[in-house]
mmCIF file of C-alpha atoms in Angstrom:
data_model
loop_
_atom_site.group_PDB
_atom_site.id
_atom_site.type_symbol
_atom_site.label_atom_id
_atom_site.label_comp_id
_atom_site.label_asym_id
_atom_site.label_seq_id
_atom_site.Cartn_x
_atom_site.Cartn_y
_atom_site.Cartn_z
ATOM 1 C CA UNK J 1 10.070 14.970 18.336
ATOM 2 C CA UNK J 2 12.530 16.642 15.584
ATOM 3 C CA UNK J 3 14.546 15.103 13.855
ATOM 4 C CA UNK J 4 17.022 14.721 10.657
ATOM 5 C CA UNK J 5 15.453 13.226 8.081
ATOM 6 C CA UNK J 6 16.586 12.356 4.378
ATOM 7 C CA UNK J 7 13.557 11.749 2.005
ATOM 8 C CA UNK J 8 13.420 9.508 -0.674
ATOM 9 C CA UNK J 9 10.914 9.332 -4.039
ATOM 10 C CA UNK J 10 11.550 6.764 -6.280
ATOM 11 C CA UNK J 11 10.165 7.678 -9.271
ATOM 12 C CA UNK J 12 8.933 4.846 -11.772
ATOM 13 C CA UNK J 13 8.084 4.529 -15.372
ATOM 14 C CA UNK J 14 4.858 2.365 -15.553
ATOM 15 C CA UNK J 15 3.895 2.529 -19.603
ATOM 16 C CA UNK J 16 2.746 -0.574 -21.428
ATOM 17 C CA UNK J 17 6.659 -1.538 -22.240
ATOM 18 C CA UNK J 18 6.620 -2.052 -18.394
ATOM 19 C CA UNK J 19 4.253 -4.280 -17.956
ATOM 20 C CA UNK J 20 6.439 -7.890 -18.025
ATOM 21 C CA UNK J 21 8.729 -6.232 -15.294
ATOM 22 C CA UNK J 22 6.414 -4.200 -12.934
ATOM 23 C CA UNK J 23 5.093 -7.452 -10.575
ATOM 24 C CA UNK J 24 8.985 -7.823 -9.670
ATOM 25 C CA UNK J 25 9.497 -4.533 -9.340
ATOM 26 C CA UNK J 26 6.581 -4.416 -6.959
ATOM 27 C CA UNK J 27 7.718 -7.302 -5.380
ATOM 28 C CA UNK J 28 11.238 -5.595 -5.173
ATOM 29 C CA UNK J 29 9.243 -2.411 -3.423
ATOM 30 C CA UNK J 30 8.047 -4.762 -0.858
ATOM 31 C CA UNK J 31 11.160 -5.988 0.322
ATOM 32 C CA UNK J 32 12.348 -2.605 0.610
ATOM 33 C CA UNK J 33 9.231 -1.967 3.104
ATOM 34 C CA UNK J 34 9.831 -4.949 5.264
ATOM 35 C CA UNK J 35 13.747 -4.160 5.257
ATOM 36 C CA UNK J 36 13.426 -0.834 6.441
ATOM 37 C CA UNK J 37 10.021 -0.417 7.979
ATOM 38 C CA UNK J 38 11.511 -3.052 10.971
ATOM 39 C CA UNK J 39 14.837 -1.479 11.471
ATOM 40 C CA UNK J 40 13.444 1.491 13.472
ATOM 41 C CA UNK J 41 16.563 4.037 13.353
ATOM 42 C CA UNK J 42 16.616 3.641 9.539
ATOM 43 C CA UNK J 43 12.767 4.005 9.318
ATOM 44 C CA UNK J 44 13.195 7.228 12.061
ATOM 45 C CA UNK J 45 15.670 8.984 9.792
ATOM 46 C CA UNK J 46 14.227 8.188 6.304
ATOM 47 C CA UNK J 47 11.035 9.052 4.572
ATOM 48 C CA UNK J 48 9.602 6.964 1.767
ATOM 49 C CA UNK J 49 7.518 8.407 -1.937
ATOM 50 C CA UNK J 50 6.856 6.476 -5.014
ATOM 51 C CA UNK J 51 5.383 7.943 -7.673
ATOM 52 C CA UNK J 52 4.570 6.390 -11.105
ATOM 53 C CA UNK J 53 4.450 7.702 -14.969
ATOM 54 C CA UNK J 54 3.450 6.875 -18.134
ATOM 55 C CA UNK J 55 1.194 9.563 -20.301
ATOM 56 C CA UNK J 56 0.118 11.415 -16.787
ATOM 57 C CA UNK J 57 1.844 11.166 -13.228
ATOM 58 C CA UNK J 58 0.608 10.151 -9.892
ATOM 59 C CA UNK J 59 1.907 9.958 -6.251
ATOM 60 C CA UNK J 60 1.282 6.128 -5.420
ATOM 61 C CA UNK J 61 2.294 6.279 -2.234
ATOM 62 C CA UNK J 62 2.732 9.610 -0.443
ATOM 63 C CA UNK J 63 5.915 10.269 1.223
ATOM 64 C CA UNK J 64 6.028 8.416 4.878
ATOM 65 C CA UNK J 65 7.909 6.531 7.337
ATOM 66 C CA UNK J 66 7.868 3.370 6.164
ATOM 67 C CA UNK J 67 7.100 1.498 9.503
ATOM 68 C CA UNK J 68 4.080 3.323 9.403
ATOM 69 C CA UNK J 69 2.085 1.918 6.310
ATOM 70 C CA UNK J 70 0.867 -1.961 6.116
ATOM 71 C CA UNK J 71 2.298 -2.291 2.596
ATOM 72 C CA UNK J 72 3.133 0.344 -0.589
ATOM 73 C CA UNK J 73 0.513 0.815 -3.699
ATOM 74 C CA UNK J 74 1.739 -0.950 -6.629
ATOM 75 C CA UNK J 75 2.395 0.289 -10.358
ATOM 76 C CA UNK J 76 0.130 -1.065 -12.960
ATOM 77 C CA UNK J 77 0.512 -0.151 -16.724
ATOM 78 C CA UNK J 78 -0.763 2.548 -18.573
ATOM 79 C CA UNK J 79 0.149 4.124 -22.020
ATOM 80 C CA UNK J 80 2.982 6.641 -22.777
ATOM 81 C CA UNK J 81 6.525 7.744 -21.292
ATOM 82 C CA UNK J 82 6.033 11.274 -20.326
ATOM 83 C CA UNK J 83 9.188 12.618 -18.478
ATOM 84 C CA UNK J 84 7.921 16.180 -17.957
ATOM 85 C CA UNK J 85 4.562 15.183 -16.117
ATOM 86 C CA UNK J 86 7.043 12.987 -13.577
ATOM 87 C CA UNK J 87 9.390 15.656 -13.140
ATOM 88 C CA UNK J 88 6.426 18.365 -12.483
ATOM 89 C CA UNK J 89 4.521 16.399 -10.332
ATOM 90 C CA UNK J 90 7.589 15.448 -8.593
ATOM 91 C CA UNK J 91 9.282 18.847 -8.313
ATOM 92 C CA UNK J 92 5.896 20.039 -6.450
ATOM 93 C CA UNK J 93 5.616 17.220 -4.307
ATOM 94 C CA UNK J 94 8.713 17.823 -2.646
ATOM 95 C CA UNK J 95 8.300 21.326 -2.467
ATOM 96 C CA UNK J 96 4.868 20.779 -0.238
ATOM 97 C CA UNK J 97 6.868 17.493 1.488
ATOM 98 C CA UNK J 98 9.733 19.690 2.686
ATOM 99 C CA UNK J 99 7.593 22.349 3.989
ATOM 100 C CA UNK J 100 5.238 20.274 5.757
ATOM 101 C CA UNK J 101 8.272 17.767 7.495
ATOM 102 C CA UNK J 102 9.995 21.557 8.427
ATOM 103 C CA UNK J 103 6.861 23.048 9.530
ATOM 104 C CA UNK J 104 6.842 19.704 12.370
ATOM 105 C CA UNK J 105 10.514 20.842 13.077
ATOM 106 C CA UNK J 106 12.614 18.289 11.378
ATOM 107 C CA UNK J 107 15.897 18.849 10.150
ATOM 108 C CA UNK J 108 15.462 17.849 6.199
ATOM 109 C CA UNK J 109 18.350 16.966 3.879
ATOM 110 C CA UNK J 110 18.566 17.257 0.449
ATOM 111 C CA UNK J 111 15.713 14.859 -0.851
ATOM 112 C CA UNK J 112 17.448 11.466 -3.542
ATOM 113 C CA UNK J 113 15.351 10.647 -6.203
ATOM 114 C CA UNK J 114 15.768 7.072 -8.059
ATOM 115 C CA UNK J 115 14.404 7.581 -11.609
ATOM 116 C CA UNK J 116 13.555 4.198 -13.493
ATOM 117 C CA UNK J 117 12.316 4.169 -17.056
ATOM 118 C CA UNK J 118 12.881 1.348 -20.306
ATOM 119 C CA UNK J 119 11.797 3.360 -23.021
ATOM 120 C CA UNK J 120 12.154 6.825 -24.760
ATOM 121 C CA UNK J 121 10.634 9.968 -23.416
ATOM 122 C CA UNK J 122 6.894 10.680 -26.014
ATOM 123 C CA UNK J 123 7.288 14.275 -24.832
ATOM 124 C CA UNK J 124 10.773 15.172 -26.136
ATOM 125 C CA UNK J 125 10.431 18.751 -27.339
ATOM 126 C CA UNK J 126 9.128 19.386 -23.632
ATOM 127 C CA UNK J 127 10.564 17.358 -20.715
ATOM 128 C CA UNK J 128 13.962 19.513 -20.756
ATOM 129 C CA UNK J 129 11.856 22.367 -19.552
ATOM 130 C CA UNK J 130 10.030 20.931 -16.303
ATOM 131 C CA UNK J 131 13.543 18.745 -15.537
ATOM 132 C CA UNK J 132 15.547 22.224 -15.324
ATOM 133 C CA UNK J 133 12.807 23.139 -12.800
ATOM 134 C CA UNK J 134 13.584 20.415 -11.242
ATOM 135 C CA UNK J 135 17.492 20.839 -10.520
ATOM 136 C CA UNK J 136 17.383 24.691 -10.051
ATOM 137 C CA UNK J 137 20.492 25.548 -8.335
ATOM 138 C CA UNK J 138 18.315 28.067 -6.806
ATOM 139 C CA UNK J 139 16.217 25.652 -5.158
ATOM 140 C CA UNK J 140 17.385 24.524 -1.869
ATOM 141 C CA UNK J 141 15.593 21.337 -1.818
ATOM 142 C CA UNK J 142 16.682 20.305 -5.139
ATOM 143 C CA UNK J 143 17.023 16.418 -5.015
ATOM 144 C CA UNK J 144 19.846 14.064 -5.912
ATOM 145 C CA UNK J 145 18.899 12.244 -8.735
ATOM 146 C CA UNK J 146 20.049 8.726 -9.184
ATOM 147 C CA UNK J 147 18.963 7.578 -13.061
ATOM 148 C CA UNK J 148 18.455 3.766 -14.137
ATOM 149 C CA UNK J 149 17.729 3.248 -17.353
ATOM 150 C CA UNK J 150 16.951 -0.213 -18.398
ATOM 151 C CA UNK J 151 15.690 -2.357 -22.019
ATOM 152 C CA UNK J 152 15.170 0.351 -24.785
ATOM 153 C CA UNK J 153 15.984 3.700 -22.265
ATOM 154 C CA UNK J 154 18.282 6.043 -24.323
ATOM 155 C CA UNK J 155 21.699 6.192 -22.479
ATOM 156 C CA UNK J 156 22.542 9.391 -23.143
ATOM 157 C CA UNK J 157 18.855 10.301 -21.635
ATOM 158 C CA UNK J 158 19.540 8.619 -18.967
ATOM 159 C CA UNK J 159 22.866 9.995 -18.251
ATOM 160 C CA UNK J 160 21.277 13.905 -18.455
ATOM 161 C CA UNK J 161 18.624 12.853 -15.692
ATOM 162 C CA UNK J 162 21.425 12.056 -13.649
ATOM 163 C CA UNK J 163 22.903 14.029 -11.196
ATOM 164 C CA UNK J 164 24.169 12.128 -8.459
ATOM 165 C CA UNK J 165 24.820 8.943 -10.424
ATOM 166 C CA UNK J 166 23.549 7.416 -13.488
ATOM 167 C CA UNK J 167 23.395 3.616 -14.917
ATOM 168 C CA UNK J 168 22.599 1.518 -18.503
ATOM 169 C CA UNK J 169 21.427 -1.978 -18.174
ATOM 170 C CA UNK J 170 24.473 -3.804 -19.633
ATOM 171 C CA UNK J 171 24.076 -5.464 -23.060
ATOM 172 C CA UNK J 172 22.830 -8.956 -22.477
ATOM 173 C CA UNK J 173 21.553 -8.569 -19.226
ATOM 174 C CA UNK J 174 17.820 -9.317 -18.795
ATOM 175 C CA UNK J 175 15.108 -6.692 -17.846
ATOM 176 C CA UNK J 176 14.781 -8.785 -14.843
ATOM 177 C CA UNK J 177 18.335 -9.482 -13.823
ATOM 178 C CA UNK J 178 18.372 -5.502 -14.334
ATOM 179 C CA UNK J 179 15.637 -4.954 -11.952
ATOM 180 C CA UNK J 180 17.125 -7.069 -8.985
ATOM 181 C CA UNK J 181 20.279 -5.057 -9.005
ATOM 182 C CA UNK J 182 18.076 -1.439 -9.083
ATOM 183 C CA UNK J 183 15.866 -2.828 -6.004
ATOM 184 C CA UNK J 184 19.157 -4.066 -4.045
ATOM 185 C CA UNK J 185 21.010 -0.940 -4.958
ATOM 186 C CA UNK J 186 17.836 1.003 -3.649
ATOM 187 C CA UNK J 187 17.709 -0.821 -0.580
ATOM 188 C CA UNK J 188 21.057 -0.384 0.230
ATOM 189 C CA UNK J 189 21.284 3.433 -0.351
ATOM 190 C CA UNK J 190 18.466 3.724 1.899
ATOM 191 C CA UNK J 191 19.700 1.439 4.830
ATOM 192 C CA UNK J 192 23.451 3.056 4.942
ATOM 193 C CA UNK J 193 21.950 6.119 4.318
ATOM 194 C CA UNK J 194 19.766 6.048 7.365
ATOM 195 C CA UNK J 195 22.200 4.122 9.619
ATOM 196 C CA UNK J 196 25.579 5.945 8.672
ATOM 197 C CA UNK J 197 26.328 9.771 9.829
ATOM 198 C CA UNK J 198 28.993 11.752 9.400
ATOM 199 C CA UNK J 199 29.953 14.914 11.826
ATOM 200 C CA UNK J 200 26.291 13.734 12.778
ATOM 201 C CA UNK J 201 24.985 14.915 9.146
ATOM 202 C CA UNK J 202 23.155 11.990 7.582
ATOM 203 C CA UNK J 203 25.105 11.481 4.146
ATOM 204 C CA UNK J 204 23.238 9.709 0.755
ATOM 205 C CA UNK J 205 24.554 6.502 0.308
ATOM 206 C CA UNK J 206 24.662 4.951 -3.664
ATOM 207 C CA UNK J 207 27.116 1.879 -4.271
ATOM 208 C CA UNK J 208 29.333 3.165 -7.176
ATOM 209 C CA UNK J 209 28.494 0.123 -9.208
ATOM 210 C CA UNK J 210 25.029 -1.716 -9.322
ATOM 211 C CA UNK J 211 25.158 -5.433 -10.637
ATOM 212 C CA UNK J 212 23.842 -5.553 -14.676
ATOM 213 C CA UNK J 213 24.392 -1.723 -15.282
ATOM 214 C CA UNK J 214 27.173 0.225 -16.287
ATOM 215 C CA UNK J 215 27.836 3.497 -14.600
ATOM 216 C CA UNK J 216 27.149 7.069 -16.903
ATOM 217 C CA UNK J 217 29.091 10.135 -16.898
ATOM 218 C CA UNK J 218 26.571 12.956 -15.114
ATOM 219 C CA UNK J 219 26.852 16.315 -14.920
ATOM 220 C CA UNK J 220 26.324 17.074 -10.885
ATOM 221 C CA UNK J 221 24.454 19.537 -9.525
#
């Protein structure tokens, strides 16, 4: 049966700088399963991706409806921070997603993308390239990109991979404390933004303030 659907990838950086934060994070990705894989009109209307980076990219867990799979792939650690290998494999992936969820007959809505990372991009000369790919005006299923960037992230990185909304970690605030609030803000923007229509459009959902982080100046797209 058709229906409107809003897809979301969350998009993770997994490198060795990672590695004292990812079990909470995947713990954090489970509780986003079990909140919306048993509300059914939330799991109906929303489709789930996560794909993880460090020196290469990989789809961990293909986009789905989340009451569907028994539990999501976890990240694990491996070395480098390469933005342009996330945002390639991530601009495809849609591309294929979108067709495949129209070719069924669904209604699909601009895709949101949550982009985590800690650390520095190792491919700086090159990333620019494969993000402006990625948020082609041109494109029609160009995503909204939500950017968290948390321990040594740049800010002003951060806050040019934003284009929806973008958030720092606040000085003094742990990696983990940092974490929580991503995963709850996460949550949330997924729940209201499967559960909440307006003029029967489904609408993306993102608190304007996330507990540790302070909010970015983007430039939308």
């Amino acid at each position: 049966m058709p229906e409107q659907i809003l897809p979301f990838y969350v998009v993770c950086d997994q490198s060795y700088s990672m590695a004292d934060h990812l079990d909470a994070l995947n713990d954090a990705l489970a509780e986003l399963h079990r909140a919306v894989g048993t509300d059914p009109v939330v799991a109906d209307k929303t489709r789930f991706c996560l794909i993880g980076f460090s020196g290469t990219a990989e789809v961990l867990q293909p986009l789905c409806r989340l009451s569907d799979v028994v539990e999501i792939v976890g990240l694990t650690t491996q070395a480098g921070t390469s933005f342009g290998v996330a945002f390639t494999l991530l601009r495809t992936t849609i591309d294929e997603d979108v067709e495949s969820l129209k070719a069924d007959a669904h209604r699909v809505y601009r895709p949101a993308v949550f982009f985590l990372s800690d650390g520095h991009p190792t491919d700086q000369a090159t990333w620019p390239d494969a993000y402006e790919r990625l948020r082609d005006p041109e494109w029609p299923a160009r995503p909204n990109i939500i950017a968290f960037g948390i321990g040594d992230a740049d800010a002003d990185t951060i806050g040019r991979v934003g284009t929806f909304g973008a958030f720092m970690s606040t000085g003094g605030v742990s990696p983990g404390a940092a974490l929580h609030g991503f995963a709850r803000t996460l949550t949330t923007s997924v729940v209201r933004s499967g559960s909440v229509t307006t003029d029967g459009d489904l609408l993306l959902q993102v608190p304007e303030s996330v507990p540790g982080f302070t909010a970015l100046q983007i430039d939308p797209v």
